[in-house]
Short mmCIF file of C-alpha atoms and ligand atoms in Angstrom, two decimals:
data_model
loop_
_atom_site.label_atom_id
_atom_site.label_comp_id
_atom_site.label_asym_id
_atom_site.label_seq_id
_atom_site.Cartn_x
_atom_site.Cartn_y
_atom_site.Cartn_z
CA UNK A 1 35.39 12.69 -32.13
CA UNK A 2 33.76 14.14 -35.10
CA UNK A 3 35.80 17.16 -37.24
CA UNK A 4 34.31 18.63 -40.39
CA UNK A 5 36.19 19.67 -43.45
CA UNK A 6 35.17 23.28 -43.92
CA UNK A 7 36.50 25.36 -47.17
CA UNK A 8 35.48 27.19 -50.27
CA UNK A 9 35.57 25.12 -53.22
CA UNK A 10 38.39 23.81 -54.96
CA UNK A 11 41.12 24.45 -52.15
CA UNK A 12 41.78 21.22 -51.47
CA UNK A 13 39.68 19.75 -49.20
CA UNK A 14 38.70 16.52 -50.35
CA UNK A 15 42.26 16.35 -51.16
CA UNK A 16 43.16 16.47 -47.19
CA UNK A 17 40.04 14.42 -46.60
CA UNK A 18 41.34 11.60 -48.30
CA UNK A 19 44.57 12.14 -47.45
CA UNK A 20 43.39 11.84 -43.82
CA UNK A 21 41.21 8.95 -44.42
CA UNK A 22 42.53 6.72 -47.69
CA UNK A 23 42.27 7.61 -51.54
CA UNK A 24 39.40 4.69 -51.98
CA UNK A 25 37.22 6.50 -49.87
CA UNK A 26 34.10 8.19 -51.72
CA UNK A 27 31.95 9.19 -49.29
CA UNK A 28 31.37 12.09 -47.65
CA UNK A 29 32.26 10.88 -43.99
CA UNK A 30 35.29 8.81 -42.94
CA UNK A 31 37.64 8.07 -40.27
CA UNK A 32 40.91 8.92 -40.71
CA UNK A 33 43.57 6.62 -38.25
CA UNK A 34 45.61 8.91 -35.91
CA UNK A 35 48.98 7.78 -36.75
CA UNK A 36 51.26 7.25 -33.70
CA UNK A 37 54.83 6.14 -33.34
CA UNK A 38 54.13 5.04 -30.09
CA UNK A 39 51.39 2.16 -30.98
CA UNK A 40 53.73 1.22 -34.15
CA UNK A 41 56.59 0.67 -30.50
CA UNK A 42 54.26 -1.50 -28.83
CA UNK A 43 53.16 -3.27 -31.55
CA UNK A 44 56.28 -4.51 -32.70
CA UNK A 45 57.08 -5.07 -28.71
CA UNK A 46 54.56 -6.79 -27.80
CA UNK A 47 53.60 -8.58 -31.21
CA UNK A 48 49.80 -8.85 -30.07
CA UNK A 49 46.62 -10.25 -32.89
CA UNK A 50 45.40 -7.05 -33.06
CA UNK A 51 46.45 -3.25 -33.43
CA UNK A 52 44.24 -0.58 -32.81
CA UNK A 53 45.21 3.32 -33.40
CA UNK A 54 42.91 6.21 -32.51
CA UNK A 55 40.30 7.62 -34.77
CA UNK A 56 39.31 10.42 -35.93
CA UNK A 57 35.52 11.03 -37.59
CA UNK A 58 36.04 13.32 -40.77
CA UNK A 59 32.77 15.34 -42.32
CA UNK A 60 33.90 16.67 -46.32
CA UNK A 61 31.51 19.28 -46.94
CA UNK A 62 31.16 21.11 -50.30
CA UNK A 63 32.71 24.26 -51.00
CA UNK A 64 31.17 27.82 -49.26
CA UNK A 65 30.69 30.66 -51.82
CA UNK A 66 29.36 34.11 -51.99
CA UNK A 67 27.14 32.97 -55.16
CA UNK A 68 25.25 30.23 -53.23
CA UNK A 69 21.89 31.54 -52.08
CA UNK A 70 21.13 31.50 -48.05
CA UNK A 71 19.37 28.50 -48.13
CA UNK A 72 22.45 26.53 -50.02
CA UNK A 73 24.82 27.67 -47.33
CA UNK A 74 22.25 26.54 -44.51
CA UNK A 75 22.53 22.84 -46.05
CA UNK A 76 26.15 23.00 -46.03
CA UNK A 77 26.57 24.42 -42.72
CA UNK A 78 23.95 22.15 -41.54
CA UNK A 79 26.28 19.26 -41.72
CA UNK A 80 29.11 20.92 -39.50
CA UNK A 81 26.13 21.34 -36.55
CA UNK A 82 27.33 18.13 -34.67
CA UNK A 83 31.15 17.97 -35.15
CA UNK A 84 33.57 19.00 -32.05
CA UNK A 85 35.89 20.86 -34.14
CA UNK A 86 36.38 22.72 -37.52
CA UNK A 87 39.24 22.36 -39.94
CA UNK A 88 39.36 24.87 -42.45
CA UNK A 89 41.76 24.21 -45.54
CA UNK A 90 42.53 27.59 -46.92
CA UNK A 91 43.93 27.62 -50.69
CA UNK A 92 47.07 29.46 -51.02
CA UNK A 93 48.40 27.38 -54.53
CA UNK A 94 48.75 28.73 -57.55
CA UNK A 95 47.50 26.92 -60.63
CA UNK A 96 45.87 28.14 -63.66
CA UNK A 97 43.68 24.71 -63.67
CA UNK A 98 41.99 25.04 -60.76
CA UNK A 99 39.24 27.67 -60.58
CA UNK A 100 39.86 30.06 -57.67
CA UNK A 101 37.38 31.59 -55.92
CA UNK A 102 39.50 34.68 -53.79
CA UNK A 103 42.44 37.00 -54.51
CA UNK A 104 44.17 35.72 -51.98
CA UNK A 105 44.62 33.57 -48.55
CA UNK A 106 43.34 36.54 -46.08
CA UNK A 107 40.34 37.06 -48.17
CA UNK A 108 39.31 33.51 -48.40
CA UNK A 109 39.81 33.16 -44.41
CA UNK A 110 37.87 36.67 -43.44
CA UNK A 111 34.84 35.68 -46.20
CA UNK A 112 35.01 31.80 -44.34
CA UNK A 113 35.05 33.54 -41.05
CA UNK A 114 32.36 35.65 -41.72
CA UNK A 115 29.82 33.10 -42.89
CA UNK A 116 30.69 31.27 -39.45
CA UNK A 117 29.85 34.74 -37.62
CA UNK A 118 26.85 35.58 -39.72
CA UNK A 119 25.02 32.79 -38.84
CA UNK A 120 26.09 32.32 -34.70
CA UNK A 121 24.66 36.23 -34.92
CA UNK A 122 21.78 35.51 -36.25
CA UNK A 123 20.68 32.23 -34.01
CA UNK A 124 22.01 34.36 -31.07
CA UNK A 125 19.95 37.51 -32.02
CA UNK A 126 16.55 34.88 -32.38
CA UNK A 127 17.36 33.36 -29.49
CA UNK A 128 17.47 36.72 -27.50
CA UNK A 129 14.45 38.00 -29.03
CA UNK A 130 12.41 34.96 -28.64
CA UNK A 131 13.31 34.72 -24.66
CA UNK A 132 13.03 38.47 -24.16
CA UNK A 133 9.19 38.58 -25.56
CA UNK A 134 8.19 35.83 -24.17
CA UNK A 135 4.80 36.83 -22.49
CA UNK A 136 5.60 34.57 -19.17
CA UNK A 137 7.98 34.57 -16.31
CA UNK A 138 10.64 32.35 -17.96
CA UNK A 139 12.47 29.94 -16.13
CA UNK A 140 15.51 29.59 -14.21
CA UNK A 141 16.75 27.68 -17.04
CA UNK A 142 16.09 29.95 -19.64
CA UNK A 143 17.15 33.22 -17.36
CA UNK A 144 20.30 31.47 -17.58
CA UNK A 145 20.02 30.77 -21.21
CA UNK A 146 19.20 34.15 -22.08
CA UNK A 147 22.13 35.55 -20.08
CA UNK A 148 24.59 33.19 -21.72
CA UNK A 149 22.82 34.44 -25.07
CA UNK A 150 23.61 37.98 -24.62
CA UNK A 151 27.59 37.25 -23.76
CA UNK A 152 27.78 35.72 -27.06
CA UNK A 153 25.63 38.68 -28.72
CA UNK A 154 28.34 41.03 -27.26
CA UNK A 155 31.55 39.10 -29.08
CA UNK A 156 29.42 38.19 -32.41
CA UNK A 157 28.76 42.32 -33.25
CA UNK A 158 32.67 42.76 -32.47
CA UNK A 159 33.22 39.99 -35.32
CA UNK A 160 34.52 37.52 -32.79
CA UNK A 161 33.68 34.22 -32.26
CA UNK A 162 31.54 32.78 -29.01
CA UNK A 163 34.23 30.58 -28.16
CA UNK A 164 35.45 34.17 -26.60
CA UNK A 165 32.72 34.68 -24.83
CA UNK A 166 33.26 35.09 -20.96
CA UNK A 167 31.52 31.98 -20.19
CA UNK A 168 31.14 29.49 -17.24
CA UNK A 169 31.37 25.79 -18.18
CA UNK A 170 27.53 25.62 -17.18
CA UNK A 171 26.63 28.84 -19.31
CA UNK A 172 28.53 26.56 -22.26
CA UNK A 173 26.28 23.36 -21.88
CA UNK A 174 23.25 25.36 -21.54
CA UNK A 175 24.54 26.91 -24.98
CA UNK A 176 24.97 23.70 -26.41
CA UNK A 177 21.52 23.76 -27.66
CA UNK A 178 22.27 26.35 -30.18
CA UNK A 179 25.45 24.58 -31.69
CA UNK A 180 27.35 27.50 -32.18
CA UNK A 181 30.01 27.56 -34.67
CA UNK A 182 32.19 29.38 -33.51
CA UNK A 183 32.19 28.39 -30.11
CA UNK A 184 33.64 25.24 -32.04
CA UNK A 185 37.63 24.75 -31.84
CA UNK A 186 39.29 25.66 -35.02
CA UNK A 187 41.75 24.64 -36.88
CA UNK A 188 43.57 26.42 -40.02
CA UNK A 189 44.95 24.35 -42.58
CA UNK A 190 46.78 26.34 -45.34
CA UNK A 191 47.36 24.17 -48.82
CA UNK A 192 49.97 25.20 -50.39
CA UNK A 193 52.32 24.66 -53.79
CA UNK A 194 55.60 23.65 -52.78
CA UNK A 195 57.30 26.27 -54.10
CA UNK A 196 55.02 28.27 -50.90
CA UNK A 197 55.88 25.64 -48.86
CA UNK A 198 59.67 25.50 -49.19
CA UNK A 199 59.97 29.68 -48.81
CA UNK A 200 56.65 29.36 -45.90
CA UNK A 201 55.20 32.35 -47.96
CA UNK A 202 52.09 33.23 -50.18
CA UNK A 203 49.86 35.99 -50.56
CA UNK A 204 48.07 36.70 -47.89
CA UNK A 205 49.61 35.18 -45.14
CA UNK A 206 49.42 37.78 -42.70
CA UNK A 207 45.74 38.09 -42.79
CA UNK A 208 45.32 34.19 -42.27
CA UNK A 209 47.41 34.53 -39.18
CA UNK A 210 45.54 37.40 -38.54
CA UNK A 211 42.42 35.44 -37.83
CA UNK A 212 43.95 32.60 -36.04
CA UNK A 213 45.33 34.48 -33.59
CA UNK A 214 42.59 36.79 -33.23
CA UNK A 215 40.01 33.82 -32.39
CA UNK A 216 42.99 31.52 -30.86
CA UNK A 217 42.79 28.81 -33.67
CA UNK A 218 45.76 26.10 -34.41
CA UNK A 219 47.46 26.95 -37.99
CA UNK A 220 49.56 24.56 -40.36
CA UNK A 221 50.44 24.01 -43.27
CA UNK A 222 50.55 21.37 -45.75
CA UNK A 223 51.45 20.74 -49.14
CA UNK A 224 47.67 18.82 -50.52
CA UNK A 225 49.18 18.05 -54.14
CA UNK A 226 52.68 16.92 -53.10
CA UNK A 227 51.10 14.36 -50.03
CA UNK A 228 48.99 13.00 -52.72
CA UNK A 229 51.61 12.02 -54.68
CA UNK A 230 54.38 11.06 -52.10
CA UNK A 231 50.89 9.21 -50.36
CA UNK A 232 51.56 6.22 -52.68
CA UNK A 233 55.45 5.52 -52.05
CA UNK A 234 57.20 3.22 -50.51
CA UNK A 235 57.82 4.07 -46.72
CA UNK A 236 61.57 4.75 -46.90
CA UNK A 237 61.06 6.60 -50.06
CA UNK A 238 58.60 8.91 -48.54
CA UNK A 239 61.53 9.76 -45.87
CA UNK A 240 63.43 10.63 -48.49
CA UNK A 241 61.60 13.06 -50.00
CA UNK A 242 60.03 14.33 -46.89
CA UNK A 243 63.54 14.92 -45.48
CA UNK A 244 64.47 16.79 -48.85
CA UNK A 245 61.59 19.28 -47.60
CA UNK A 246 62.90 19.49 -44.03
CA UNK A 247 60.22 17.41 -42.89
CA UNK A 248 60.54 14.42 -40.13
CA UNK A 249 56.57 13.36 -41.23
CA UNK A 250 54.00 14.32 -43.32
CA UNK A 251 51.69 17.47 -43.14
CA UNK A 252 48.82 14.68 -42.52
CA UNK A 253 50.99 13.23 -39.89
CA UNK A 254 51.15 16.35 -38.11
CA UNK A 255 47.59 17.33 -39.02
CA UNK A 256 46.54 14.56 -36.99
CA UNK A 257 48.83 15.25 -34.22
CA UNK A 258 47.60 19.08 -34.12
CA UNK A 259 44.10 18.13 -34.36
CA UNK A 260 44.15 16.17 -31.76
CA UNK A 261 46.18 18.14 -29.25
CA UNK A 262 44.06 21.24 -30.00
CA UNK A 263 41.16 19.76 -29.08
CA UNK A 264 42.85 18.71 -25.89
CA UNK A 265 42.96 15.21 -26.38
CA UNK A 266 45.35 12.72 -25.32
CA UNK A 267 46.19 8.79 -26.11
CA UNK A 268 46.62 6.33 -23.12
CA UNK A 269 47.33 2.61 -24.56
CA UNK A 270 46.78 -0.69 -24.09
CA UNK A 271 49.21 -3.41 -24.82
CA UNK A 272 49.28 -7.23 -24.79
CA UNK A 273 48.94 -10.26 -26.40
CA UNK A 274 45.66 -10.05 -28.08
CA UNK A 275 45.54 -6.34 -28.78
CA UNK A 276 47.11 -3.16 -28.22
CA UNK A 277 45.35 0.05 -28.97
CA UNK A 278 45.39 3.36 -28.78
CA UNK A 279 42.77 4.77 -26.96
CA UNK A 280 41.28 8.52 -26.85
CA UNK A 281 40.09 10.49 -24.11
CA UNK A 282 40.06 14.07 -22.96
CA UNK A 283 42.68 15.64 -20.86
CA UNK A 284 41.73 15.04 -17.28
CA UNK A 285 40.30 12.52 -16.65
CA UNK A 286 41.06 9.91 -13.97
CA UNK A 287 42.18 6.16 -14.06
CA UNK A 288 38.74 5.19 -12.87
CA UNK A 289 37.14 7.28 -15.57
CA UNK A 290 39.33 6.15 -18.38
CA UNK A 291 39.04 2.38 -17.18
CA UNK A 292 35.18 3.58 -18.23
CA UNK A 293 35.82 4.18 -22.02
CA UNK A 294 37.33 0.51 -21.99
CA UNK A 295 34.70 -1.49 -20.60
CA UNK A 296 31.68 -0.12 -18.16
CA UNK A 297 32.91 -3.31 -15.80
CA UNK A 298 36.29 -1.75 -15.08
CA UNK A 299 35.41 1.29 -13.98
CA UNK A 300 32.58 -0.20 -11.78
CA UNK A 301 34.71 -2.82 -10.05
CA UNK A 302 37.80 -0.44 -10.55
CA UNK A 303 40.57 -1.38 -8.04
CA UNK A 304 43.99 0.07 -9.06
CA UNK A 305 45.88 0.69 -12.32
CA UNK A 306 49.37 -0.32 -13.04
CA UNK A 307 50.71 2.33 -14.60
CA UNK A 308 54.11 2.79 -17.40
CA UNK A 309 54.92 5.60 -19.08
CA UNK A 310 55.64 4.57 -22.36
CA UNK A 311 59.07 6.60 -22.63
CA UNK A 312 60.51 4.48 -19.65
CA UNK A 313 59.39 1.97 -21.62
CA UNK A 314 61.00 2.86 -25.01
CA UNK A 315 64.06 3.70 -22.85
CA UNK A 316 64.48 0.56 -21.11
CA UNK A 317 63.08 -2.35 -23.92
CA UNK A 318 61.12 -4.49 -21.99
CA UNK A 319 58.45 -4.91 -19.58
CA UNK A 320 61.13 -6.70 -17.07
CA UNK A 321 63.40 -4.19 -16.79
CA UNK A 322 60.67 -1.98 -16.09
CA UNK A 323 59.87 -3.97 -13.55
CA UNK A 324 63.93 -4.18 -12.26
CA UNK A 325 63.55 -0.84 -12.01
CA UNK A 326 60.82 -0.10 -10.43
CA UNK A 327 59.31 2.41 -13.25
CA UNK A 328 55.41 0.75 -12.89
CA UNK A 329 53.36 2.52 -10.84
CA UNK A 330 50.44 1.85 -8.96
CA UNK A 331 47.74 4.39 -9.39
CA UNK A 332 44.79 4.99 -7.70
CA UNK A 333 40.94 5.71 -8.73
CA UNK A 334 41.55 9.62 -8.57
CA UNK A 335 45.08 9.70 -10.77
CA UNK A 336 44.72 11.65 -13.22
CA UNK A 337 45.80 9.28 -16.53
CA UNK A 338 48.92 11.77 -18.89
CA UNK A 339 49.44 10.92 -22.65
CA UNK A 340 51.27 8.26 -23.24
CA UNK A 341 50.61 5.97 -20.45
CA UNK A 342 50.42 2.48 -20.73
CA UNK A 343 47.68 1.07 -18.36
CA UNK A 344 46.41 -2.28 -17.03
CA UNK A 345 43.52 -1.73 -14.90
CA UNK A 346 42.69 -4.42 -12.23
CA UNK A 347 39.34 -4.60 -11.36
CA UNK A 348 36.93 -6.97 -9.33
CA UNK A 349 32.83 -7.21 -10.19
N1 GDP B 401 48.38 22.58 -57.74
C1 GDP B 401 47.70 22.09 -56.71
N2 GDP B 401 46.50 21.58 -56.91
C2 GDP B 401 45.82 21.10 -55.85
C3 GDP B 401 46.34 21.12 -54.54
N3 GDP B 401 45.42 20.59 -53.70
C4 GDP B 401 44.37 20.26 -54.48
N4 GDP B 401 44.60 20.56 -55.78
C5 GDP B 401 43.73 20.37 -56.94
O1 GDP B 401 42.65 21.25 -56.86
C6 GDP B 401 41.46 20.63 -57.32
C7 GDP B 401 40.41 20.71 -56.25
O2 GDP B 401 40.83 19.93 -55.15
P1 GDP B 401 39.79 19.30 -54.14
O3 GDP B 401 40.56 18.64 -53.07
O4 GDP B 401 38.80 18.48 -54.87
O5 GDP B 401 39.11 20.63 -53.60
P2 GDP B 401 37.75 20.86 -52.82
O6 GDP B 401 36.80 21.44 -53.80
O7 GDP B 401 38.13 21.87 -51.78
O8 GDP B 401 37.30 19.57 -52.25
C8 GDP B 401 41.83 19.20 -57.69
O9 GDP B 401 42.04 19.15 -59.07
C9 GDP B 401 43.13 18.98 -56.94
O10 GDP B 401 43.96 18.07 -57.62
C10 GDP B 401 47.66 21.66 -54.35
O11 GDP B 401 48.21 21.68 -53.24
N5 GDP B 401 48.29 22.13 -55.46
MG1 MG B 402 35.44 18.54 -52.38
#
């Protein structure tokens, strides 16, 4: 999974990135680790060589601005044309140091917004043209394409984004083509000072929220400036300052947490000796299927999965009293697999 970093300059979004991915990074792409209680649980349980948390692929673009000529924006945008989802950091701290680049919040959102729109219009519009004059009988493929093209047309000129679009899952592949921005999923970060952050208000916050809701997007906040410098604590330090804020984990903690729930992904695990790890796949899938993203061989020779939920196991300690209790399950090839089980797949080739 692949997010990009979108923003206009200087509200903090290299600050997130490396947040998300670790201050020695100086590239423009990294992962970040999807922190998880859970795989921390069954590390410690079952003590294995080799831990393995999900992943996240981060994209830190440079800033969007109205001075940049067409063909600067282009190159930026360019880079967010094969992520799954966009996280926007919106600036909402004050400080006289830092250039700024909009009044306020709303502003920054509706110009960010509207760069997103302006360009999904404009490859939609093409696209429509190009198909319509087309001196041939186009094909069934294309008939669909254009028909898909012209639900999106009908959103974009109400200043909404294609991911609103009244569209079949076959209309969106066939759409795929065009990577679409906005049919992207979304999500708002706000950076705040912590002065915002204690009282939850800045200037502008109804028009951010505005936005989100209007296109459906995810929305947190964070505190950039104050995670950098509580980043480099010692753990039970951190707590204490986190819990000073009303906080149980870190904005980049949760960020991870929304990120990946908003893109409607969930975390099965596997745990043993040698490794446990945390793996990533979207909502829905089956046993069978998921055996897939661990090795082709298990899904082909799939058999059964044994099956515990790793609250029963949190609950009860061990792996034999699981067993006492009858809490693992045998699951078949159609199952569908729910965050947060723990799976063994046995398999025959
Ligand atoms: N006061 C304050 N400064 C911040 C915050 N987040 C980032 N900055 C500062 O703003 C400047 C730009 O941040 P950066 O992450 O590089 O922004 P980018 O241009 O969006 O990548 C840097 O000097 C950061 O230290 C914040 O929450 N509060
Ligand atoms: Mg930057």
């Amino acid at each position: 999974m692949k997010v990009g970093i979108y923003g206009a300059p200087f509200s903090g979004k290299t600050t997130v990135f490396k947040l998300l991915v670790g201050t020695d990074v100086n590239d423009e792409i990294g992962v970040a680790k999807v922190r998880d209680e859970r795989v921390d649980f069954l590390s410690k349980m079952f003590n294995p060589k080799k831990t393995t948390y999900a992943t996240i692929e981060l994209v830190d673009l440079p800033g969007l601005s109205p001075e940049l000529s067409r063909k600067d924006k282009n190159q930026i945008l360019m880079k967010i044309q094969n992520v799954d989802a966009i996280l926007w950091i919106i600036r909402a701290f004050e400080d006289e140091s830092v250039p700024k680049y909009f009044d306020d919040a709303s502003k920054e959102v509706q110009y960010l917004r509207d760069e997103l729109l302006v360009r999904d219009l404009e490859i939609a519009e093409s696209n429509v043209e190009k198909l319509k004059n087309a001196k041939r009988k186009l094909s069934t493929v294309e008939e669909t394409q254009l028909k898909a093209l012209e639900k999106c047309l009908v959103v974009l000129n109400d200043d909404k984004f294609v991911k609103l679009a009244d569209l079949s899952d076959d209309e969106k592949k066939i759409l795929n083509s065009f990577s679409f921005f906005t049919l992207l999923e979304s999500v708002i970060v706000v950076n705040l000072d912590e002065n915002a952050f204690r009282s939850h208000d800045y200037k502008g916050k109804e028009g951010v929220k505005k936005v989100a809701e209007e296109n459906g997007f995810s929305m947190m906040e964070v505190c950039g400036k104050m995670e950098m410098e509580i980043n480099d604590l010692e753990e039970s330090e951190r707590v204490e300052f986190l819990k000073d804020l009303g906080l149980t984990e870190s904005g980049i903690q949760r960020l991870s947490k929304v990120l990946y729930s908003s893109l409607g992904l969930i975390s099965f695990f596997t745990a043993g000796e040698d490794e446990t790890k945390a793996w990533t796949i979207k909502r829905g899938l089956t046993f069978k299927e998921a055996a897939g993203k661990i090795h082709t061989d298990l899904e082909r020779g799939f058999i059964r999965a044994e099956v515990v939920k790793f609250e029963d196991l949190k609950r009860l300690g061990s792996m034999k009293e699981i067993k006492a209790n009858g809490l693992m399950k045998l699951e078949g090839k159609d199952s569908i697999v729910e965050d947060g089980d723990i799976v063994n797949v046995r398999f025959s080739v």
